[in-house]
Amino acid sequence: MVLTKNELLRMVDHSLLKPHLSFEEIKSGCEFARNMNCISVCVNPGHVLLAKEILEGSNTAVGTVVGFPSGAHTTYTKAKEAEEAYRLGAVELDMVINISYLKSKKYDLVKRDIEEVVNASPGIVKVIFENHYLTKEEIVTACKLSLEAGAHFVKTSTGFAVTGATIEDIALMRKTVGDKAGVKAAGGINTLEQAIKLIEAGANRIGTSKTREIIEQF
Amino acid sequence: MVLTKNELLRMVDHSLLKPHLSFEEIKSGCEFARNMNCISVCVNPGHVLLAKEILEGSNTAVGTVVGFPSGAHTTYTKAKEAEEAYRLGAVELDMVINISYLKSKKYDLVKRDIEEVVNASPGIVKVIFENHYLTKEEIVTACKLSLEAGAHFVKTSTGFAVTGATIEDIALMRKTVGDKAGVKAAGGINTLEQAIKLIEAGANRIGTSKTREIIEQF
């Protein structure tokens, strides 16, 4: 696959999610993403206002996370968080499913959890599964429930579990959602080679905090 | 220090926070804590109703977490989450501070974040610092802000960072809060010896998922 630097950057959600990053670090990370022309940044909810200020008028969208990184919050809390995030200026929301509900085969609850976030915000909703904890069958189920709930993307990982995006999982997720949703690879993506392989396997978004390192490898 | 088994168990918050635990696992964990006479369980918000059902009428309280484990949610979301948690039956709330606000020296925001959770729920509020990311000076500052905000406990860690409770940090936290707040040690507590040492250093609550293993060492 031949991709230009800019084509790749238009698939990169530049991730700034470590909870100990200071306002200064978030600011410079957002400036970097804007200068690089990344498609979006992904910041924690407490940094949405700051990111909006820096990215206003640029081609880099403000993204944030919902129920992150455990997914173990209630549906009510996730919906409130999504509603506020959009109100503050985030137009892309990466939410984590309730992994316990999925493991317990409470599929209606998993679906409703996603639906309420989709309904709470007009933004793009990406549904993080945290594949590290899931069987292949559970990944397929989570893809189907995400589609039924009206989500726009399915996403492999938070970046906070032991493992992240794999080629195999991306291929499975793309096969399951077809062209009905986007597929975002995230978690442990540190090199250009990895990013390209994940895109070849079916990803059309890459979440990484290593954007600088990846671009330097061009 | 000589403690009976029951004296120790009356200081143990039995932790059931792994996001992939199924309803069955939460159920048996709560039954275990009830039979052991633990002072409380600490479950994720999506499991509060289930825990309440099992612990009703026992001496084991239902606890949950707020803004967990990143602390990076907005104050609005944390307050909503705390309000709902109490409504659902949780009387102990372990909230995580906004680490980025503390690192950025935005002390008013850190304090308000805690205050809004305290005000949102009549329950006991324990404030988790996630000491792994903090300097000793920041730990002292976080203790003072927690007291000013009306919190009932200060707590070392979520159990999801690389390091957890240390003797040194517990001693520092106890020295700083004096008798004005409780001190909870959590994160990586796997043995009876560790638990006793942390109590000797000033802790009056222990958060652990290893309650069974610790009690077997008596």
Coordinates of C-alpha atoms in Angstrom, one line a residue:
Chain A
M1 CA 0.0 0.0 0.0
V2 CA 1.4 3.4 -0.9
L3 CA 0.2 6.2 1.3
T4 CA 1.4 9.8 1.4
K5 CA 2.3 11.3 4.8
N6 CA -0.8 13.5 4.6
E7 CA -3.0 10.5 3.7
L8 CA -1.8 8.7 6.7
L9 CA -2.2 11.7 9.0
R10 CA -5.8 12.1 7.8
M11 CA -6.4 8.7 9.5
V12 CA -4.6 9.5 12.7
D13 CA -6.4 10.3 16.0
H14 CA -3.5 11.8 17.9
S15 CA -3.9 10.4 21.4
L16 CA -3.2 12.5 24.5
L17 CA -4.9 10.3 27.2
K18 CA -2.4 9.7 29.9
P19 CA -4.1 11.0 33.0
H20 CA -1.0 12.7 34.4
L21 CA -0.4 15.0 31.3
S22 CA -0.4 18.6 32.4
F23 CA -2.3 21.4 30.6
E24 CA 1.0 22.5 29.0
E25 CA 1.6 19.0 27.6
I26 CA -2.0 18.8 26.3
K27 CA -1.6 22.3 24.7
S28 CA 1.7 21.4 22.9
G29 CA 0.2 18.0 21.9
C30 CA -2.8 19.7 20.3
E31 CA -0.5 22.3 18.5
F32 CA 1.6 19.4 17.2
A33 CA -1.5 17.6 15.9
R34 CA -2.8 20.8 14.3
N35 CA 0.5 21.4 12.6
M36 CA 0.6 17.8 11.4
N37 CA -2.9 18.1 10.0
C38 CA -4.1 15.0 12.0
I39 CA -7.7 14.2 11.5
S40 CA -8.3 14.6 15.2
V41 CA -6.9 14.6 18.7
C42 CA -8.3 12.4 21.5
V43 CA -8.0 14.0 24.9
N44 CA -9.6 13.3 28.2
P45 CA -12.9 15.0 29.0
G46 CA -11.3 17.5 31.4
H47 CA -9.2 18.8 28.5
V48 CA -11.9 19.3 25.8
L49 CA -12.2 23.0 26.3
L50 CA -8.4 23.5 26.1
A51 CA -8.2 21.4 22.9
K52 CA -11.1 23.3 21.4
E53 CA -9.4 26.6 22.0
I54 CA -6.2 25.4 20.2
L55 CA -7.9 23.5 17.3
E56 CA -10.5 26.1 16.5
G57 CA -10.5 26.8 12.8
S58 CA -8.1 24.0 11.9
N59 CA -8.8 20.7 10.1
T60 CA -8.1 18.8 13.3
A61 CA -11.2 17.8 15.1
V62 CA -11.6 17.6 18.9
G63 CA -12.2 14.1 20.1
T64 CA -12.6 12.7 23.7
V65 CA -13.4 9.5 25.5
V66 CA -16.5 8.3 27.3
G67 CA -16.6 5.7 30.1
F68 CA -12.8 5.5 29.7
P69 CA -10.8 3.4 30.1
S70 CA -12.7 0.7 32.1
G71 CA -16.1 1.0 30.4
A72 CA -17.5 0.0 33.8
H73 CA -19.5 3.1 34.4
T74 CA -23.3 3.0 34.2
T75 CA -25.1 3.8 31.0
Y76 CA -26.6 6.9 32.7
T77 CA -23.1 8.2 33.5
K78 CA -21.8 7.5 30.0
A79 CA -24.8 9.3 28.4
K80 CA -24.3 12.3 30.7
E81 CA -20.6 12.3 29.9
A82 CA -21.3 12.1 26.1
E83 CA -23.8 14.9 26.2
E84 CA -21.5 17.2 28.1
A85 CA -18.5 16.3 25.9
Y86 CA -20.4 17.4 22.8
R87 CA -21.7 20.5 24.5
L88 CA -18.0 21.4 25.4
G89 CA -16.9 20.9 21.8
A90 CA -15.9 17.3 21.2
V91 CA -17.3 16.0 17.9
E92 CA -15.7 12.5 18.1
L93 CA -16.4 10.3 21.1
D94 CA -14.5 7.0 21.8
M95 CA -16.6 5.1 24.3
V96 CA -15.7 1.8 26.0
I97 CA -18.4 -0.9 26.2
N98 CA -19.3 -2.5 29.5
I99 CA -17.0 -5.5 29.2
S100 CA -18.7 -7.2 32.2
Y101 CA -22.1 -7.0 30.5
L102 CA -20.6 -8.6 27.3
K103 CA -18.9 -11.4 29.3
S104 CA -22.1 -12.0 31.2
K105 CA -24.0 -12.3 27.8
K106 CA -26.3 -9.4 28.7
Y107 CA -26.4 -8.3 25.1
D108 CA -29.4 -6.0 25.5
L109 CA -27.5 -4.0 28.2
V110 CA -24.4 -3.8 26.0
K111 CA -26.4 -2.5 23.1
R112 CA -28.4 0.0 25.2
D113 CA -25.2 1.3 26.7
I114 CA -23.9 2.1 23.2
E115 CA -27.3 3.4 21.9
E116 CA -27.6 5.9 24.8
V117 CA -24.2 7.4 24.0
V118 CA -25.1 7.6 20.3
N119 CA -28.4 9.3 21.2
A120 CA -26.7 11.7 23.6
S121 CA -24.4 13.2 21.0
P122 CA -24.6 14.1 17.3
G123 CA -20.9 13.4 17.1
I124 CA -19.1 10.4 15.7
V125 CA -19.2 7.5 18.1
K126 CA -16.4 4.9 18.2
V127 CA -17.0 1.8 20.3
I128 CA -13.9 0.4 22.1
F129 CA -14.1 -3.3 22.9
E130 CA -10.8 -3.8 24.8
N131 CA -10.1 -6.9 22.8
H132 CA -7.5 -8.0 25.2
Y133 CA -10.3 -9.4 27.4
L134 CA -12.4 -10.9 24.6
T135 CA -12.7 -14.1 22.7
K136 CA -13.0 -13.9 18.9
E137 CA -16.6 -14.7 19.2
E138 CA -17.2 -11.9 21.7
I139 CA -15.4 -9.5 19.3
V140 CA -17.9 -10.5 16.5
T141 CA -20.8 -10.1 18.9
A142 CA -19.6 -6.6 19.9
C143 CA -19.3 -5.6 16.3
K144 CA -22.9 -6.6 15.6
L145 CA -24.2 -4.9 18.7
S146 CA -22.3 -1.7 17.8
L147 CA -23.9 -1.7 14.3
E148 CA -27.3 -2.3 15.7
A149 CA -26.8 0.6 18.2
G150 CA -25.9 3.0 15.4
A151 CA -22.2 3.5 16.2
H152 CA -19.9 4.9 13.5
F153 CA -16.7 3.0 14.3
V154 CA -15.6 -0.1 16.1
K155 CA -12.2 0.1 17.9
T156 CA -9.9 -2.5 19.2
S157 CA -8.4 -1.1 22.5
T158 CA -8.0 1.7 25.0
G159 CA -4.3 1.6 25.0
F160 CA -4.4 0.9 28.8
A161 CA -4.8 -2.9 28.7
V162 CA -1.8 -5.3 28.4
T163 CA -2.2 -5.8 24.6
G164 CA -3.5 -3.5 21.9
A165 CA -4.4 -3.7 18.2
T166 CA -3.6 -6.8 16.2
I167 CA -3.7 -7.5 12.5
E168 CA -5.9 -10.5 13.1
D169 CA -8.5 -8.6 15.2
I170 CA -8.6 -5.8 12.7
A171 CA -9.3 -8.2 9.8
L172 CA -12.0 -9.9 11.9
M173 CA -13.7 -6.6 12.8
R174 CA -13.6 -5.3 9.2
K175 CA -15.0 -8.6 7.9
T176 CA -17.8 -8.3 10.5
V177 CA -18.8 -4.7 10.0
G178 CA -18.1 -4.6 6.2
D179 CA -18.6 -1.1 4.9
K180 CA -21.3 -0.3 7.5
A181 CA -18.8 1.2 10.0
G182 CA -15.3 2.4 10.3
V183 CA -12.6 0.3 12.1
K184 CA -10.1 2.0 14.4
A185 CA -6.9 0.3 15.5
A186 CA -5.4 1.6 18.8
G187 CA -3.1 0.4 21.5
G188 CA 0.6 -0.2 21.1
I189 CA 1.0 1.3 17.7
N190 CA 4.5 2.7 17.7
T191 CA 5.9 2.2 14.1
L192 CA 5.0 3.2 10.6
E193 CA 5.2 -0.4 9.5
Q194 CA 2.6 -1.4 12.1
A195 CA 0.2 1.4 11.1
I196 CA 0.4 0.4 7.4
K197 CA -0.2 -3.3 8.2
L198 CA -3.2 -2.4 10.3
I199 CA -4.6 -0.2 7.5
E200 CA -4.0 -3.0 4.9
A201 CA -5.9 -5.4 7.2
G202 CA -8.9 -3.1 7.2
A203 CA -8.4 -0.2 9.6
N204 CA -9.3 3.3 8.5
R205 CA -8.4 5.1 11.7
I206 CA -5.3 4.8 13.8
G207 CA -5.2 5.9 17.4
T208 CA -1.6 6.5 18.6
S209 CA 0.3 8.8 21.0
K210 CA 3.4 8.1 18.8
T211 CA 2.4 10.2 15.8
R212 CA 5.8 12.0 15.8
E213 CA 7.8 8.8 15.8
I214 CA 5.6 7.2 13.1
I215 CA 5.8 10.2 10.8
E216 CA 9.6 10.5 11.2
Q217 CA 9.8 7.0 9.8
F218 CA 8.5 8.1 6.4
Chain B
M1 CA 0.5 -4.9 66.3
V2 CA -1.9 -7.7 67.3
L3 CA -5.1 -7.8 65.3
T4 CA -7.8 -10.5 65.3
K5 CA -9.0 -11.8 62.0
N6 CA -12.3 -10.0 62.4
E7 CA -10.6 -6.7 63.4
L8 CA -8.6 -6.9 60.2
L9 CA -11.7 -7.8 58.1
R10 CA -13.5 -4.7 59.5
M11 CA -10.8 -2.6 57.8
V12 CA -11.0 -4.4 54.5
D13 CA -12.8 -3.0 51.4
H14 CA -13.0 -6.2 49.3
S15 CA -12.2 -5.0 45.8
L16 CA -14.0 -6.4 42.7
L17 CA -13.0 -3.8 40.2
K18 CA -11.5 -5.7 37.2
P19 CA -13.7 -4.5 34.3
H20 CA -14.0 -8.0 32.8
L21 CA -15.5 -9.7 35.9
S22 CA -18.9 -11.3 35.0
F23 CA -22.1 -10.9 37.0
E24 CA -21.5 -14.4 38.4
E25 CA -18.0 -13.4 39.6
I26 CA -19.3 -10.2 41.2
K27 CA -22.1 -12.2 42.9
S28 CA -19.7 -14.8 44.4
G29 CA -17.2 -12.1 45.4
C30 CA -20.0 -10.2 47.3
E31 CA -21.1 -13.4 49.0
F32 CA -17.5 -14.1 50.0
A33 CA -17.2 -10.6 51.5
R34 CA -20.5 -10.9 53.3
N35 CA -19.5 -14.3 54.8
M36 CA -16.1 -12.9 55.8
N37 CA -17.7 -9.8 57.4
C38 CA -15.6 -7.4 55.4
I39 CA -16.5 -3.8 56.1
S40 CA -17.4 -3.2 52.5
V41 CA -17.1 -4.3 48.9
C42 CA -15.9 -2.0 46.2
V43 CA -17.6 -2.8 42.8
N44 CA -17.8 -0.9 39.6
P45 CA -20.9 1.4 39.2
G46 CA -22.6 -1.1 36.8
H47 CA -22.6 -3.7 39.6
V48 CA -24.0 -1.6 42.5
L49 CA -27.5 -2.9 42.1
L50 CA -26.3 -6.5 42.1
A51 CA -24.0 -6.0 45.1
K52 CA -26.8 -4.3 47.0
E53 CA -29.1 -7.3 46.4
I54 CA -26.5 -9.7 47.9
L55 CA -25.4 -7.5 50.8
E56 CA -28.8 -6.3 52.0
G57 CA -29.2 -6.8 55.7
S58 CA -25.5 -7.7 56.2
N59 CA -22.7 -5.8 58.0
T60 CA -20.9 -5.4 54.7
A61 CA -21.5 -2.0 53.0
V62 CA -21.8 -1.4 49.2
G63 CA -19.0 0.7 47.9
T64 CA -18.3 1.9 44.3
V65 CA -15.9 4.1 42.4
V66 CA -16.3 7.5 40.8
G67 CA -14.2 8.8 37.9
F68 CA -12.3 5.5 38.0
P69 CA -9.6 4.7 37.3
S70 CA -8.2 7.6 35.3
G71 CA -9.8 10.5 37.3
A72 CA -9.8 12.4 34.0
H73 CA -13.5 12.8 33.7
T74 CA -15.0 16.2 34.2
T75 CA -16.3 17.4 37.5
Y76 CA -19.8 17.4 36.1
T77 CA -19.6 13.7 35.2
K78 CA -18.1 12.7 38.5
A79 CA -20.9 14.5 40.4
K80 CA -23.6 12.8 38.2
E81 CA -21.9 9.5 38.8
A82 CA -21.7 10.0 42.5
E83 CA -25.3 11.1 42.7
E84 CA -26.5 8.0 40.8
A85 CA -24.3 5.6 42.8
Y86 CA -25.8 6.7 46.1
R87 CA -29.3 6.5 44.6
L88 CA -28.6 2.9 43.5
G89 CA -27.4 2.0 46.9
A90 CA -23.6 2.7 47.3
V91 CA -22.8 4.3 50.6
E92 CA -19.0 4.5 50.1
L93 CA -17.5 6.2 47.1
D94 CA -13.9 6.0 46.0
M95 CA -13.2 8.8 43.6
V96 CA -10.0 9.6 41.7
I97 CA -8.7 13.2 41.6
N98 CA -8.0 14.9 38.3
I99 CA -4.3 14.1 38.2
S100 CA -3.7 16.6 35.4
Y101 CA -5.3 19.4 37.4
L102 CA -3.0 18.6 40.3
K103 CA 0.1 18.4 38.0
S104 CA -0.9 21.7 36.4
K105 CA -1.2 23.3 39.9
K106 CA -4.8 24.1 39.3
Y107 CA -5.6 23.5 43.0
D108 CA -9.0 25.2 42.9
L109 CA -10.1 22.8 40.2
V110 CA -8.8 19.8 42.2
K111 CA -10.7 20.9 45.3
R112 CA -13.9 21.7 43.5
D113 CA -13.8 18.3 41.8
I114 CA -13.7 16.6 45.2
E115 CA -16.2 19.0 46.7
E116 CA -18.8 18.3 44.1
V117 CA -18.6 14.6 44.7
V118 CA -18.9 15.1 48.4
N119 CA -21.9 17.4 47.9
A120 CA -23.5 15.0 45.4
S121 CA -23.7 12.1 47.9
P122 CA -24.3 11.7 51.6
G123 CA -22.0 8.7 51.5
I124 CA -18.4 8.3 52.7
V125 CA -16.0 9.7 50.1
K126 CA -12.5 8.4 49.7
V127 CA -10.2 10.4 47.5
I128 CA -7.7 8.4 45.4
F129 CA -4.5 10.2 44.5
E130 CA -2.8 7.6 42.3
N131 CA 0.5 8.3 44.1
H132 CA 2.4 6.5 41.4
Y133 CA 2.3 9.7 39.4
L134 CA 2.8 12.2 42.2
T135 CA 5.8 13.7 44.0
K136 CA 5.8 13.7 47.8
E137 CA 4.9 17.4 47.8
E138 CA 1.9 16.7 45.5
I139 CA 0.7 14.0 47.9
V140 CA 0.8 16.5 50.8
T141 CA -1.1 19.0 48.6
A142 CA -3.7 16.4 47.6
C143 CA -4.2 15.6 51.3
K144 CA -4.8 19.2 52.2
L145 CA -7.2 19.8 49.3
S146 CA -9.1 16.6 50.3
L147 CA -9.6 17.8 53.8
E148 CA -10.7 21.3 52.7
A149 CA -13.2 19.7 50.3
G150 CA -14.7 17.7 53.1
A151 CA -13.6 14.2 52.1
H152 CA -13.7 11.4 54.7
F153 CA -10.6 9.4 53.5
V154 CA -7.5 9.8 51.5
K155 CA -6.4 6.8 49.5
T156 CA -3.1 5.9 47.8
S157 CA -3.9 4.2 44.5
T158 CA -6.5 2.7 42.2
G159 CA -4.7 -0.6 41.8
F160 CA -4.5 0.0 38.0
A161 CA -1.2 2.0 38.0
V162 CA 2.3 0.4 38.0
T163 CA 2.8 0.8 41.7
G164 CA 0.4 0.8 44.7
A165 CA 0.4 1.5 48.4
T166 CA 3.8 2.0 50.1
I167 CA 4.6 2.3 53.8
E168 CA 6.3 5.6 53.2
D169 CA 3.3 7.2 51.5
I170 CA 0.8 5.9 54.1
A171 CA 3.0 7.5 56.8
L172 CA 3.1 10.8 55.0
M173 CA -0.6 10.8 54.3
R174 CA -1.4 10.0 58.0
K175 CA 1.0 12.6 59.2
T176 CA -0.7 15.2 56.9
V177 CA -4.3 14.4 57.6
G178 CA -3.8 13.6 61.3
D179 CA -7.1 12.5 62.8
K180 CA -9.2 14.6 60.5
A181 CA -9.6 11.8 57.8
G182 CA -9.2 8.1 57.3
V183 CA -6.3 6.7 55.3
K184 CA -6.9 3.9 52.9
A185 CA -4.1 1.8 51.4
A186 CA -4.8 0.1 48.1
G187 CA -2.9 -1.3 45.2
G188 CA -0.7 -4.4 45.2
I189 CA -1.6 -5.6 48.7
N190 CA -1.3 -9.3 48.5
T191 CA -0.1 -10.5 51.9
L192 CA -1.0 -10.3 55.6
E193 CA 2.4 -8.9 56.4
Q194 CA 2.0 -6.0 54.0
A195 CA -1.5 -5.3 55.3
I196 CA -0.3 -5.2 58.9
K197 CA 2.7 -3.0 58.1
L198 CA 0.4 -0.5 56.2
I199 CA -1.9 -0.4 59.2
E200 CA 1.0 0.2 61.6
A201 CA 2.1 3.0 59.3
G202 CA -1.2 4.7 59.7
A203 CA -3.8 3.1 57.4
N204 CA -7.2 2.3 58.8
R205 CA -8.7 0.9 55.6
I206 CA -7.2 -1.7 53.2
G207 CA -8.4 -2.1 49.7
T208 CA -7.5 -5.5 48.2
S209 CA -8.8 -8.1 45.9
K210 CA -6.7 -10.7 47.7
T211 CA -8.8 -10.9 50.9
R212 CA -9.0 -14.7 50.8
E213 CA -5.2 -15.1 50.4
I214 CA -4.5 -12.6 53.2
I215 CA -6.9 -14.2 55.7
E216 CA -5.5 -17.6 54.9
Q217 CA -2.2 -16.4 56.2
F218 CA -3.6 -15.8 59.7

